[in-house]
Structures are given as structure tokens and as C-alpha cells.
Tab-separated table of C-alpha atoms in Angstrom:
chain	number	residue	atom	x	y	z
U	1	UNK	CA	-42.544	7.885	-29.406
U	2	UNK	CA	-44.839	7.721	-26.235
U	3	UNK	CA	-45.918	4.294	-26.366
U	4	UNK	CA	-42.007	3.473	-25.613
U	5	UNK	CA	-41.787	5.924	-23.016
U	6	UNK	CA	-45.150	3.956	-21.265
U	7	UNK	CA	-43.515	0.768	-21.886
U	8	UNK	CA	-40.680	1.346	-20.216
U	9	UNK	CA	-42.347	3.157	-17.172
U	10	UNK	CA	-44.628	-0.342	-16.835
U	11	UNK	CA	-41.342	-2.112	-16.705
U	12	UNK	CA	-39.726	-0.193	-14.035
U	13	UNK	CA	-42.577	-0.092	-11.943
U	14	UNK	CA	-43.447	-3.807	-11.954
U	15	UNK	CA	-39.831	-4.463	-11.765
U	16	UNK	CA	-39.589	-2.114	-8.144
U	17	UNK	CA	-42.364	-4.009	-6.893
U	18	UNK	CA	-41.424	-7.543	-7.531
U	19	UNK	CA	-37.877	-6.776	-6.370
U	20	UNK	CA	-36.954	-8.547	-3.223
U	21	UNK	CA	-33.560	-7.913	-1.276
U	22	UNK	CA	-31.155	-10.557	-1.016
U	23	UNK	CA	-31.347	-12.911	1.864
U	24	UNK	CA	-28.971	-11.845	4.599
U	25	UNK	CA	-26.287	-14.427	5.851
U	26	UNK	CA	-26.967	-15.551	9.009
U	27	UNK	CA	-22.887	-15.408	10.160
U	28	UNK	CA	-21.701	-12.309	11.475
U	29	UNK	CA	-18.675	-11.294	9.519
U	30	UNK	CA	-15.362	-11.902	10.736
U	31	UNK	CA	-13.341	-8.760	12.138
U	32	UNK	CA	-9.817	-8.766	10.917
U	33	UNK	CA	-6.804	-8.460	13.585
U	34	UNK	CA	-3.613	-7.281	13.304
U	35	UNK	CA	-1.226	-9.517	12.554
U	36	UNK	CA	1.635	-8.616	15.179
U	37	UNK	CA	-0.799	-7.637	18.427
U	38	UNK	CA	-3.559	-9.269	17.812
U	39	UNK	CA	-5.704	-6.475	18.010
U	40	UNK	CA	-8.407	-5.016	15.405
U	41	UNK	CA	-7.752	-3.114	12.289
U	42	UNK	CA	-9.738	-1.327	9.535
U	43	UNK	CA	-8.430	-3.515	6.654
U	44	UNK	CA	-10.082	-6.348	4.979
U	45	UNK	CA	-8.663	-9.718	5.816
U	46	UNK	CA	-6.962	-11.298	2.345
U	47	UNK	CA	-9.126	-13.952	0.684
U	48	UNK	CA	-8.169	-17.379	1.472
U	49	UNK	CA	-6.891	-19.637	-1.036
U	50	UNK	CA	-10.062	-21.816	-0.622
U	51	UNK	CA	-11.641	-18.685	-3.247
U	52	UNK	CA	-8.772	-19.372	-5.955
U	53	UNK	CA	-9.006	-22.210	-8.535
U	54	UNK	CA	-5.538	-23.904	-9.356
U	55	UNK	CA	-6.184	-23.395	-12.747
U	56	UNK	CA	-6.714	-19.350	-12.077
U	57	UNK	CA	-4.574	-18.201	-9.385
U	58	UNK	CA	-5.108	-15.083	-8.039
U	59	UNK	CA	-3.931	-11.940	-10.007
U	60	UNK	CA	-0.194	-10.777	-9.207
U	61	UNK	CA	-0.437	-7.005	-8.306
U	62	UNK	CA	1.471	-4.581	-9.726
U	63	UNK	CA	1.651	-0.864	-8.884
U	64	UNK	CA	0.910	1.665	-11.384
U	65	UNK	CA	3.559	3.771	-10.223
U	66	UNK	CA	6.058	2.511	-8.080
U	67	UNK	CA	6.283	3.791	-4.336
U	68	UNK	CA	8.427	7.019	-3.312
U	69	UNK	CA	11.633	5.182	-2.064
U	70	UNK	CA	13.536	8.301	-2.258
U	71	UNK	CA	11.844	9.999	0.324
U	72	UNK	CA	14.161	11.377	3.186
U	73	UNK	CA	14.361	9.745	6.492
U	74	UNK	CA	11.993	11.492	9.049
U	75	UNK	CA	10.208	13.329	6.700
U	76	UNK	CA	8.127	16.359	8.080
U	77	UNK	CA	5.957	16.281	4.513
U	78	UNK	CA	2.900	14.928	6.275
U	79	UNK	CA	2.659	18.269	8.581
U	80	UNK	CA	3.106	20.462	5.560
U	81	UNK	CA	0.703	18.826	4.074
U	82	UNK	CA	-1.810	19.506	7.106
U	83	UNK	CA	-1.036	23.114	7.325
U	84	UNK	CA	-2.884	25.989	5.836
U	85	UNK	CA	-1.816	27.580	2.885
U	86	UNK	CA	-0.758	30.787	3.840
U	87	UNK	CA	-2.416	33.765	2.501
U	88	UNK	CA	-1.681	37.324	0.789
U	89	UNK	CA	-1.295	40.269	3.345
U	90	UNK	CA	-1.124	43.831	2.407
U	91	UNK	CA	1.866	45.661	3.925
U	92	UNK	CA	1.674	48.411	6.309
U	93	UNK	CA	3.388	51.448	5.303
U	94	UNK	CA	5.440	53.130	8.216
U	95	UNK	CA	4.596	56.812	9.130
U	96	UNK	CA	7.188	59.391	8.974
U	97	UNK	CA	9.522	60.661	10.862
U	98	UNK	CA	10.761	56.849	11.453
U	99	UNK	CA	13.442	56.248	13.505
U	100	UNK	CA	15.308	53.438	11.343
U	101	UNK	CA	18.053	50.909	12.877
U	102	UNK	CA	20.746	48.866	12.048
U	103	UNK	CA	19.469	45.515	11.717
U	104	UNK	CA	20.795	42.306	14.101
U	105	UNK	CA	20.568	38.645	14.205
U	106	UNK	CA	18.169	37.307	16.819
U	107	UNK	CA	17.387	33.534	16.288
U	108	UNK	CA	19.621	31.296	18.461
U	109	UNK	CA	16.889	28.511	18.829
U	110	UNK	CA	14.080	26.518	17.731
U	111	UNK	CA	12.304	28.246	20.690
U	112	UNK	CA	13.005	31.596	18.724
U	113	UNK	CA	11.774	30.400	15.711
U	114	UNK	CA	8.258	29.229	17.150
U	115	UNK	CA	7.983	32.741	18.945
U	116	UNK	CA	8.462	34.274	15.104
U	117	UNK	CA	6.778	32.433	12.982
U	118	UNK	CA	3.539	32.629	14.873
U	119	UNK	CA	4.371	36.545	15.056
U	120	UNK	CA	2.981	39.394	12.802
U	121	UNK	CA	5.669	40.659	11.300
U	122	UNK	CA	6.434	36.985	10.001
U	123	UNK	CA	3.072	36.239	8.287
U	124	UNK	CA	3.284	39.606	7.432
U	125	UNK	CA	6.629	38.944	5.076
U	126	UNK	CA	5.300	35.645	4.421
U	127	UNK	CA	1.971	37.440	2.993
U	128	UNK	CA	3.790	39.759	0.653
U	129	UNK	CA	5.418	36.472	-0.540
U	130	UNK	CA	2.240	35.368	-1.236
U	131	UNK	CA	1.276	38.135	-2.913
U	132	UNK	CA	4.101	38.603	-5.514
U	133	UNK	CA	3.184	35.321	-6.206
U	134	UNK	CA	-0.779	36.182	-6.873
U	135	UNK	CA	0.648	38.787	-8.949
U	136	UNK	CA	1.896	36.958	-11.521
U	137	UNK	CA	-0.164	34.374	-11.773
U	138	UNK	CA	-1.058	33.118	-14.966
U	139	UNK	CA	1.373	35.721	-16.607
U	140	UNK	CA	4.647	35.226	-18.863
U	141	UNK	CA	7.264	37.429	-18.188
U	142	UNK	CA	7.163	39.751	-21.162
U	143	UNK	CA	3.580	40.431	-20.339
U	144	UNK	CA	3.169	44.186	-20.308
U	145	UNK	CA	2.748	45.267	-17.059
U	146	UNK	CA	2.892	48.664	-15.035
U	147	UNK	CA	6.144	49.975	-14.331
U	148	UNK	CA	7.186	52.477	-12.043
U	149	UNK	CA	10.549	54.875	-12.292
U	150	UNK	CA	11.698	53.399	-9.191
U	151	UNK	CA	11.880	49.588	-10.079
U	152	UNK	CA	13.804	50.650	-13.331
U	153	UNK	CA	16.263	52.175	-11.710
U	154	UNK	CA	16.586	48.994	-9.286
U	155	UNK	CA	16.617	47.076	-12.241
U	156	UNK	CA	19.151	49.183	-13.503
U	157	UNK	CA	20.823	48.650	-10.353
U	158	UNK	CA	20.867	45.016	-10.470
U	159	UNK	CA	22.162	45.549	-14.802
U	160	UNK	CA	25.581	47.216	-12.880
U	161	UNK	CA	26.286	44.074	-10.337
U	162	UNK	CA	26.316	41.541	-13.594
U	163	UNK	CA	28.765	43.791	-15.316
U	164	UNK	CA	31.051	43.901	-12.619
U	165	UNK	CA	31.649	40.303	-13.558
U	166	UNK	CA	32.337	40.965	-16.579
U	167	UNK	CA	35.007	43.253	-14.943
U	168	UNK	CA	36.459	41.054	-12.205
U	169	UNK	CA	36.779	37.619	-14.175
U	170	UNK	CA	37.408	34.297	-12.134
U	171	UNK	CA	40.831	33.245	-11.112
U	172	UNK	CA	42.895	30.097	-11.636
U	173	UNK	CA	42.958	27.884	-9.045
U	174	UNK	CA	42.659	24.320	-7.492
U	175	UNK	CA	39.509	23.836	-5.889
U	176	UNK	CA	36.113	23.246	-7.879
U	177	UNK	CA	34.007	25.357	-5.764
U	178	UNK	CA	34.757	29.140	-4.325
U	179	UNK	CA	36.426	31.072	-6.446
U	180	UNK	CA	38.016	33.569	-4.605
U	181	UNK	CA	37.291	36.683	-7.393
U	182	UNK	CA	34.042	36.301	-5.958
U	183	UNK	CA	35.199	38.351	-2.435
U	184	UNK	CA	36.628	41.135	-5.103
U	185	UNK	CA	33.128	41.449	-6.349
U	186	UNK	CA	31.565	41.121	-2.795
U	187	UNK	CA	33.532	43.949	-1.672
U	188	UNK	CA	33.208	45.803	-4.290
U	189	UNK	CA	29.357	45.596	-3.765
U	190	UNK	CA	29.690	46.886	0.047
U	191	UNK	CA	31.482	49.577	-1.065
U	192	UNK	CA	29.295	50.844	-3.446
U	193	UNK	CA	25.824	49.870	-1.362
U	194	UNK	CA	25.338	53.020	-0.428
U	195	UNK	CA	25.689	54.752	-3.349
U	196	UNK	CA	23.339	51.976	-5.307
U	197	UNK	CA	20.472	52.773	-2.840
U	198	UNK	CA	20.997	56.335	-3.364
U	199	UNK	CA	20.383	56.033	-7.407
U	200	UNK	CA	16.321	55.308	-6.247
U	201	UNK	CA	15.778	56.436	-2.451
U	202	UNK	CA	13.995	59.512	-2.372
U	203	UNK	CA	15.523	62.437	0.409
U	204	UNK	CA	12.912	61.354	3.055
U	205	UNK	CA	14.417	58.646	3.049
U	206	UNK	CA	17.808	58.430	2.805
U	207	UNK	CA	18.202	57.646	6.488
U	208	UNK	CA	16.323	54.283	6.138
U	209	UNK	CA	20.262	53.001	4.606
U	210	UNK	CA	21.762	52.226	7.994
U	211	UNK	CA	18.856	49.352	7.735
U	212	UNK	CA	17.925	48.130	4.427
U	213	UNK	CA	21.381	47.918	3.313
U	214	UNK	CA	22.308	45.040	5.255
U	215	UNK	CA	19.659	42.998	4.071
U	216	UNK	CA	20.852	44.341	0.024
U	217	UNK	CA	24.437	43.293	0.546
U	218	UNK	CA	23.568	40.251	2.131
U	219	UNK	CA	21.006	39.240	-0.774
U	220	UNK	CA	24.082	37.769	-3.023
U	221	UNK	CA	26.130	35.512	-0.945
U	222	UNK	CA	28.541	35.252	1.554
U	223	UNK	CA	31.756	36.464	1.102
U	224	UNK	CA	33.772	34.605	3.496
U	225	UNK	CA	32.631	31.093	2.693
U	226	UNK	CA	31.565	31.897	-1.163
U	227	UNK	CA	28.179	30.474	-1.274
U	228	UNK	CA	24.545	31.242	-2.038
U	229	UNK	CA	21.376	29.403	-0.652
U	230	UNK	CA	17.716	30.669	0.228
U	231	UNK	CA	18.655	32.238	3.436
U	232	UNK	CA	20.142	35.012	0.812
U	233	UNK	CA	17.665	34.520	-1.424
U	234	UNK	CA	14.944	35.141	1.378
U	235	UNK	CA	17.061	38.463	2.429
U	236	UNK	CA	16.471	39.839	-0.884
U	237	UNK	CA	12.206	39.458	-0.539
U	238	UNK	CA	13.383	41.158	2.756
U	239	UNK	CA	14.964	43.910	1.374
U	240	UNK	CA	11.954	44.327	-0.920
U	241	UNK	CA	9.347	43.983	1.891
U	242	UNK	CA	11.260	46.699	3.620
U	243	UNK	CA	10.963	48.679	0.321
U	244	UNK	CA	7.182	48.414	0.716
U	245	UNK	CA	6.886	49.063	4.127
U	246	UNK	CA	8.497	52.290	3.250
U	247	UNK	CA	5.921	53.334	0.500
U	248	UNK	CA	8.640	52.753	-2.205
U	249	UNK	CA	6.962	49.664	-3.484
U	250	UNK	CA	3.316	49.345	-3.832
U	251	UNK	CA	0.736	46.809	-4.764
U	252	UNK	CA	0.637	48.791	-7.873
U	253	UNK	CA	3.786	47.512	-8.775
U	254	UNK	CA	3.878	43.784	-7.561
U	255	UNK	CA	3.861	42.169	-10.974
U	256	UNK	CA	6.898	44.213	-12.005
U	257	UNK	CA	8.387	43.714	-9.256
U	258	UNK	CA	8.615	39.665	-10.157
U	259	UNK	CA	8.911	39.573	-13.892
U	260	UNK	CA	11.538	42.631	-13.773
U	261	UNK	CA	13.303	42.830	-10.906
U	262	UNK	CA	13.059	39.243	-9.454
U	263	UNK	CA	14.043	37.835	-12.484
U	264	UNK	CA	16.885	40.399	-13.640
U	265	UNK	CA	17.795	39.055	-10.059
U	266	UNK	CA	17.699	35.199	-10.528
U	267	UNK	CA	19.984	36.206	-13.764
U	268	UNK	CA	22.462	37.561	-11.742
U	269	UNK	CA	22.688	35.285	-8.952
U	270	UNK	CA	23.181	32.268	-11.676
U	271	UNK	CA	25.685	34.235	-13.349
U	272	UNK	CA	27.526	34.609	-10.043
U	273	UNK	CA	27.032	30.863	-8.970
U	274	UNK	CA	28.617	29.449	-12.859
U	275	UNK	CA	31.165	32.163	-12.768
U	276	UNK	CA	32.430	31.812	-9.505
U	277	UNK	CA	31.405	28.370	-8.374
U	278	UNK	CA	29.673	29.463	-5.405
U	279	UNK	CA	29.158	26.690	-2.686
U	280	UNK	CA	25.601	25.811	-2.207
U	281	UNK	CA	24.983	26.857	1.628
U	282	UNK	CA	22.861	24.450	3.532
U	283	UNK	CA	22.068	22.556	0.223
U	284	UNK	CA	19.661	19.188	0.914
U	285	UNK	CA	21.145	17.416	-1.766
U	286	UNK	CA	18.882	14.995	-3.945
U	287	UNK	CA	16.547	15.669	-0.793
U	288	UNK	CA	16.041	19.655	-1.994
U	289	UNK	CA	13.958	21.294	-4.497
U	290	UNK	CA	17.066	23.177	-5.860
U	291	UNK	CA	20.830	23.676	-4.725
U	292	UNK	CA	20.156	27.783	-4.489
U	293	UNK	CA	16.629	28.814	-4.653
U	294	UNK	CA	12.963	28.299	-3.806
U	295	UNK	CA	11.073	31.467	-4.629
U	296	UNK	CA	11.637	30.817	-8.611
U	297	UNK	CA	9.846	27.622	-8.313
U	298	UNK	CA	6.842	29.363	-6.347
U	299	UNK	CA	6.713	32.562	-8.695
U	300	UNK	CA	6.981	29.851	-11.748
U	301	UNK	CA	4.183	27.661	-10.523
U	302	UNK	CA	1.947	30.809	-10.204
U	303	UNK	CA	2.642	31.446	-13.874
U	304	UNK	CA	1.276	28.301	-15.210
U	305	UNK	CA	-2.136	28.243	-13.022
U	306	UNK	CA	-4.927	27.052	-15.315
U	307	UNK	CA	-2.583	27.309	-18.399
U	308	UNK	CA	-4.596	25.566	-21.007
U	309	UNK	CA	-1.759	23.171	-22.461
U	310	UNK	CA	1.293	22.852	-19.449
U	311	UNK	CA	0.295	20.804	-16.692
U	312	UNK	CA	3.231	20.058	-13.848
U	313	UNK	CA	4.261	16.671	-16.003
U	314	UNK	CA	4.851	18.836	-18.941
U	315	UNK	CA	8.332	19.385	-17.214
U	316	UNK	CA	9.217	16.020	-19.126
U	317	UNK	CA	8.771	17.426	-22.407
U	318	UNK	CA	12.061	18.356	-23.527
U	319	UNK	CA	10.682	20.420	-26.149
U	320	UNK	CA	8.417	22.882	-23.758
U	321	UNK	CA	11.536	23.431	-21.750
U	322	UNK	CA	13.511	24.771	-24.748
U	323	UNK	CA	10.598	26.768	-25.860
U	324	UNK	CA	8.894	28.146	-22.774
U	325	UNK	CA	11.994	28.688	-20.201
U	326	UNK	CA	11.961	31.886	-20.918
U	327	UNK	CA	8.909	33.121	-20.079
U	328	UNK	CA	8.164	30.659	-17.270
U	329	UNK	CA	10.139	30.975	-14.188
U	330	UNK	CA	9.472	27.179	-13.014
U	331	UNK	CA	10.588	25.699	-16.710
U	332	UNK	CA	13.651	27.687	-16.770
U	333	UNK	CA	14.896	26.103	-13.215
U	334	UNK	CA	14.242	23.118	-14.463
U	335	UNK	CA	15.816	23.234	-17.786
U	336	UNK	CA	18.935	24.639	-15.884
U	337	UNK	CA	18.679	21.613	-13.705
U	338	UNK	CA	18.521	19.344	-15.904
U	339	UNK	CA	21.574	20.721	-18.129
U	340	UNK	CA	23.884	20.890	-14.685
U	341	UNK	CA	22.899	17.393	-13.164
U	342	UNK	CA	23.654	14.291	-15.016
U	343	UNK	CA	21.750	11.373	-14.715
U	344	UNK	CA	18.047	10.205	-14.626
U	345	UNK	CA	15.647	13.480	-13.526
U	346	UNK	CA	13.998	11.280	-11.127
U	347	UNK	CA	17.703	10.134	-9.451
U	348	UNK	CA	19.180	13.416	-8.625
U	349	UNK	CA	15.742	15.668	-8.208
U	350	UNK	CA	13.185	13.121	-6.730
U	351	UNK	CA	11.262	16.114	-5.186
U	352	UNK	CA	10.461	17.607	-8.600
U	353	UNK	CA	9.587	14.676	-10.154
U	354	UNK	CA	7.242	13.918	-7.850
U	355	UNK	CA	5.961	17.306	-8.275
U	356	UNK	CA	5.441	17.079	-11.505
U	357	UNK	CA	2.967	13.953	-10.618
U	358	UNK	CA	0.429	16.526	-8.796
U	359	UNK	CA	-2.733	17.316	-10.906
U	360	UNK	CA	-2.466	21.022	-11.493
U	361	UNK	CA	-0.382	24.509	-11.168
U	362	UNK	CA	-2.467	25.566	-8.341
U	363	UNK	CA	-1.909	22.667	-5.973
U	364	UNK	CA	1.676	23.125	-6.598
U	365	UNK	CA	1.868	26.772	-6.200
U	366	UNK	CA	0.153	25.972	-2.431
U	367	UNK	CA	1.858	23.336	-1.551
U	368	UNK	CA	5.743	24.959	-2.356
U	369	UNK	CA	4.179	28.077	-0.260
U	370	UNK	CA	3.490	25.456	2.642
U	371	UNK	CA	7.027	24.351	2.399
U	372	UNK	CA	8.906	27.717	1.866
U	373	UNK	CA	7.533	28.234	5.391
U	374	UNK	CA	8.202	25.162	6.968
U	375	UNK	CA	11.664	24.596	4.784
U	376	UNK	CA	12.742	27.886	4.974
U	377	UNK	CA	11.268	30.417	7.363
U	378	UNK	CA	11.303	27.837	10.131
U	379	UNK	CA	14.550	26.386	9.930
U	380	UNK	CA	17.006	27.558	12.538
U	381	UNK	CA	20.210	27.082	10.514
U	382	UNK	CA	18.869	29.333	7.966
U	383	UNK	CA	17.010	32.082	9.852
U	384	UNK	CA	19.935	32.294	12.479
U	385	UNK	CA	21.481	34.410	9.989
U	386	UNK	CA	17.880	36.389	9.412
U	387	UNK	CA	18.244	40.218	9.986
U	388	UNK	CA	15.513	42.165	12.312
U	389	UNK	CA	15.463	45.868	12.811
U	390	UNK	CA	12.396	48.358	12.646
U	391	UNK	CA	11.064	47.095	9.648
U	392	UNK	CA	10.974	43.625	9.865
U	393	UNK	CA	10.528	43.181	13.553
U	394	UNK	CA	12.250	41.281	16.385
U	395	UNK	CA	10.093	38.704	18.707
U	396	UNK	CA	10.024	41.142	21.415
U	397	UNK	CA	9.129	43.820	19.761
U	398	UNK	CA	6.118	42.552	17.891
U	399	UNK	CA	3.451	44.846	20.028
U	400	UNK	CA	4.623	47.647	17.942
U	401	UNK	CA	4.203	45.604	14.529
U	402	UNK	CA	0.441	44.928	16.411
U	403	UNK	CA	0.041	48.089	17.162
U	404	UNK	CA	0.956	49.414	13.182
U	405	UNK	CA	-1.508	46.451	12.158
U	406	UNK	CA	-4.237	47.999	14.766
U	407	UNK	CA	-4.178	51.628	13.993
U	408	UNK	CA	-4.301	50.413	9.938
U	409	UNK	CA	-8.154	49.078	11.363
U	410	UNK	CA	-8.945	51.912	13.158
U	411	UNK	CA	-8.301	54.106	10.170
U	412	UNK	CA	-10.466	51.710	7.595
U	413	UNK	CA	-13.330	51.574	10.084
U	414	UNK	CA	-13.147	55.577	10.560
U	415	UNK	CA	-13.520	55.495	6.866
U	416	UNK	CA	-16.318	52.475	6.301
U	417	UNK	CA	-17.928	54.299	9.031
């Protein structure tokens, strides 16, 4: 076996030395030009027809997958693209005796929502996001997972609001969407808000309702014009942020706090939009990911990172939807979706199914976290309706949040001292 070996090392060296390089052509390439100016481009000019035969004409190109025509017209997905996947935060836990407030709407402008997003308090909220999301990642639902007194009584909380519509059925009437039982429930809810948050509050606490209730009654809908979109979806991860800025939910109990109570939540709220036809508010149409939610999709994706079998095109196969809805957040939206809308997947959900084109779970999971920001928490129509207090801070009063954030580092470097 070494005499091959030698050979062969002969053979490359005589062939390194008796290579030569190519002559070089004497004409300086041509730079292409645009066509319309004139002026220079970095493309290749096409070859002239000079370098085709007639009897073997060039090759007729053909896309492997056809271009995104359904995109939306002045499309922000380029800058969503460019920003930075936001990141898990821990929450600060307020210090008693808190004086708590009645929450109030503050955003009237774009100008407001530029002053808020770059805030603390809003990549604070947007970091506990994040971090429900790290908390169930790669984790089915039924996974065992630690669970606290507290969350199942708010689960048992959230059991109570879907028997009430078993209790106040729909009414007959004309129009597809709104049906007006839904108020009867609503109201029912405020009146009994107090009482709900009592079931789980502990006595220190009991004068944090005046705040958190607001954001609770307005996690289900709006009463007057009987619809549901993430603006109510985003004040329920509101009222649970406040919950954990109060010491009632900790990290302890993140994972819980999506495969319990978040999803004993998504049941009710589709219960309430098929019962009661609920209107989707602010709805993007074929343009959206979904007519009602966004946070299912990012909790879902989590689920599935580095899942040995379901990539994001497995949302084609008819048979993992049936089978794996209900453990995976993301399947089950889409099997829902795909029983409500009629017609090709691609059609009436182009977002999704372009979705389901990206490479893996954990590209997906950043890039819907990207968008929830830029979709959701930046979008004046929706956060005009947004709810600040004590809790979750105003513009203005974002020194204090600072201040909370500042004393939390004094403290750890007292103690790394």
C-alpha cells in the first residue's frame, strides 16, 4: 500500500510544477450599464446570441418556486427582517406598600408609539413575551410541568367564563357577525371581575384590582362592537405581566403559565368567537397571520424548535395536523384555519404558507417575535386602546420604571460584591 501512496505524491508534485496559468485576455472586460440611465450596475450583462447555436437555443428558465405575488403593497417585511430579535427580560417585582392606579389610554400618535417602544417598560413586556415563549420551547402541552396553587385557580377562573356560554346561548338574528348574547356575557364578566380576582389575590394585594382589572375585562373582546383581535389578546399577556410584576407569577411558573393558562385561554376565546361570531377587529385579511391572534403562533413555533420529525412545511401534512394539534399550539391554529377558510391554503393565508417555506422552528419563532413588535406593539390603531398605569408604565413616567430597573443592579452588585 505505500508504493501507491508514493506514486501518487510523484504525480501531484510534477503535476504543480509543470502547471502553467492560463493566458490572460488582453481586453478589459466590458462593465454592464443599466438599461434605463445608462449608468453602471453589479449584474452580468446577458450573453449575446452570437454564444447560442440555432440548433441549441439557450435554456428557457423556469423558477423553482414561483415569486411571492401576494405580498401586500408597501410592505414593511424588509425592516423586520433587519431588526434584532428581541430578547427574554426578567421582570421586576414591585416593593410594597405600592400605590396602584386605575389604568388610562395614552397613545394618540405614531410619535407616542416611537417614545414607547424604545422605553423600558415596553421591552420589558416584550421580554416576558419572550420568555413564555423560551419556556416552552421544545415542549407539548401535556408535558408535566410545575404548577403553582395560584395558576389553578386562574385556570379555574378561566373553566367559569366558558361555562357561562353554556349558560347565555346565542340569539336569533340577521346579521352573520355580532351576536348580541355576547354583551350578556361581557357584562356579566364586569360584574363578576372583581370577585374572579379575589378567588387568587392574596390580602396584600387586594388593592392592586382598581388596576389589573381593566386589563382582565378587556382581555376578551369588546362589548360594544363584538369583536376580538390581538390588541385583546396582547391585554391579556398584560394582565399577566402585571401578575408578575406583583410577585404572583414567577419564572418558576412560566411554562404553566403557557401550556395551562394560555391555552385554557385560546379555548375560550375560540369558543366565544364560533359561538358568538365575534367581528375580527383590525383583521389584515389574506395579508394577516390570523383573523384573532398572534401569540399562539409564537408559543407554537417555540414548541417545535429542533423537533426531530416536524419542520415548518410539515403544516401541509394533513395527517400531522389531525394528530399533533393538540399538543402543538402552531398546528392547532392552523388546522382551525384551514377547517374555517375555504379554498387553496396558499390563497387565503399566503403569510403562513410562506412560513412554512423557512428552514427551521427557530427562525420562525424569531422572526414572528420581530413582527409581534413591529405588527402589533407598534401599531397605533391597536395600542391606542393599550392601558398604562403603575405597572405597565406611561412614556412620561418611564424614569421610575429606570429607576426599579437601577436599584434591581444595585442590589445584584451588593450581592456579587
Amino acid at each position: 500500500m505505500e508504493e501507491p501512496q508514493e506514486h501518487n505524491h510523484n504525480h501531484n508534485h510534477n503535476h504543480n510544477h509543470n502547471h502553467q496559468d492560463p493566458p490572460k485576455s488582453s481586453t478589459a472586460p466590458l462593465s454592464p450599464t443599466c438599461v434605463k440611465c445608462g449608468g453602471p450596475c453589479s449584474f452580468p450583462p446577458p450573453p449575446t446570441q452570437s454564444q447560442w447555436s440555432e440548433i441549441s437555443p439557450p435554456p428557457v428558465y423556469r423558477p423553482i418556486r414561483s415569486p411571492a405575488i401576494n405580498l401586500p403593497p408597501n410592505t414593511n417585511s424588509q425592516a423586520i427582517i433587519l431588526a434584532p430579535v428581541p430578547q427574554s427580560q426578567k421582570v421586576p417585582t414591585i416593593s410594597l406598600p405600592h400605590t396602584f392606579q386605575s389604568p388610562s389610554k395614552k397613545i394618540q400618535s405614531p410619535d407616542d408609539i416611537r417614545k414607547f417602544i424604545n422605553s423600558n417598560s415596553s421591552k420589558n413586556f416584550l421580554g416576558f413575551v419572550v420568555a413564555l415563549s423560551e419556556s416552552i420551547r421544545a415542549h407539548k402541552i401535556s408535558d408535566s410541568c410545575h404548577e403553582s396553587t395560584t395558576l389553578k385557580k386562574i385556570v379555574s377562573v378561566i373553566e367559569g367564563l366558558v361555562h357561562w356560554i353554556e349558560e347565555i346561548p346565542p340569539v336569533q338574528q340577521s346579521s352573520r357577525y355580532g351576536n348580541i348574547s355576547y354583551r350578556t356575557w361581557h357584562n356579566r364578566l364586569v360584574e363578576n371581575s372583581e370577585n374572579l380576582m379575589l378567588q387568587f389575590l392574596p390580602d396584600n394585594l387586594k388593592s392592586s384590582m382598581v388596576e389589573v382589572v381593566p386589563y382582565f375585562t378587556d382581555s376578551f373582546g369588546n362589548s360594544s362592537r363584538i369583536d376580538y383581535g390581538t390588541g385583546h389578546e396582547t391585554n391579556f399577556a398584560a394582565w399577566l405581566y402585571c401578575l408578575a410584576r406583583m410577585g404572583i407569577i414567577e419564572e418558576v411558573d412560566y411554562q404553566a403559565v403557557v401550556s395551562r393558562v394560555f391555552v385554557k385561554y385560546i379555548e375560550l376565546m375560540r369558543k366565544l368567537q364560533s359561538v358568538y361570531n365575534l367581528e375580527p377587529a383590525g383583521s389584515h385579511g389574506v395579508w394577516g397571520l390570523d383573523d384573532y391572534h398572534f401569540l399562539p403562533f409564537i408559543f407554537g413555533s417555540s414548541q417545535l424548535i429542533d423537533h426531530k420529525y416536524m419542520k415548518p412545511k410539515s403544516i401541509h401534512n394533513e395527517d400531522i395536523l389531525e394528530n399533533f394539534s393538540n399538543e402543538y399550539m402552531y398546528l392547532s391554529c392552523i388546522l382551525l384555519i384551514k377547517k374555517v377558510k375555504k379554498g387553496l391554503f396558499a390563497e387565503h393565508s399566503p403569510l403562513l404558507d410562506d412560513i412554512s417555506g423557512v428552514p427551521n422552528w427557530n427562525k420562525v419563532n424569531s422572526g414572528l417575535l420581530k413582527m409581534y413588535r413591529a405588527e402589533v406593539l407598534e401599531k397605533v390603531p391597536i395600542m391606542q386602546h393599550f392601558l398604562f398605569g403603575s405597572l405597565i408604565q406611561c412614556i412620561e413616567e418611564d424614569d421610575c420604571f429606570n429607576l426599579g430597573f437601577l436599584s434591581c443592579d444595585i442590589g445584584l452588585n451588593k450581592m456579587l460584591a
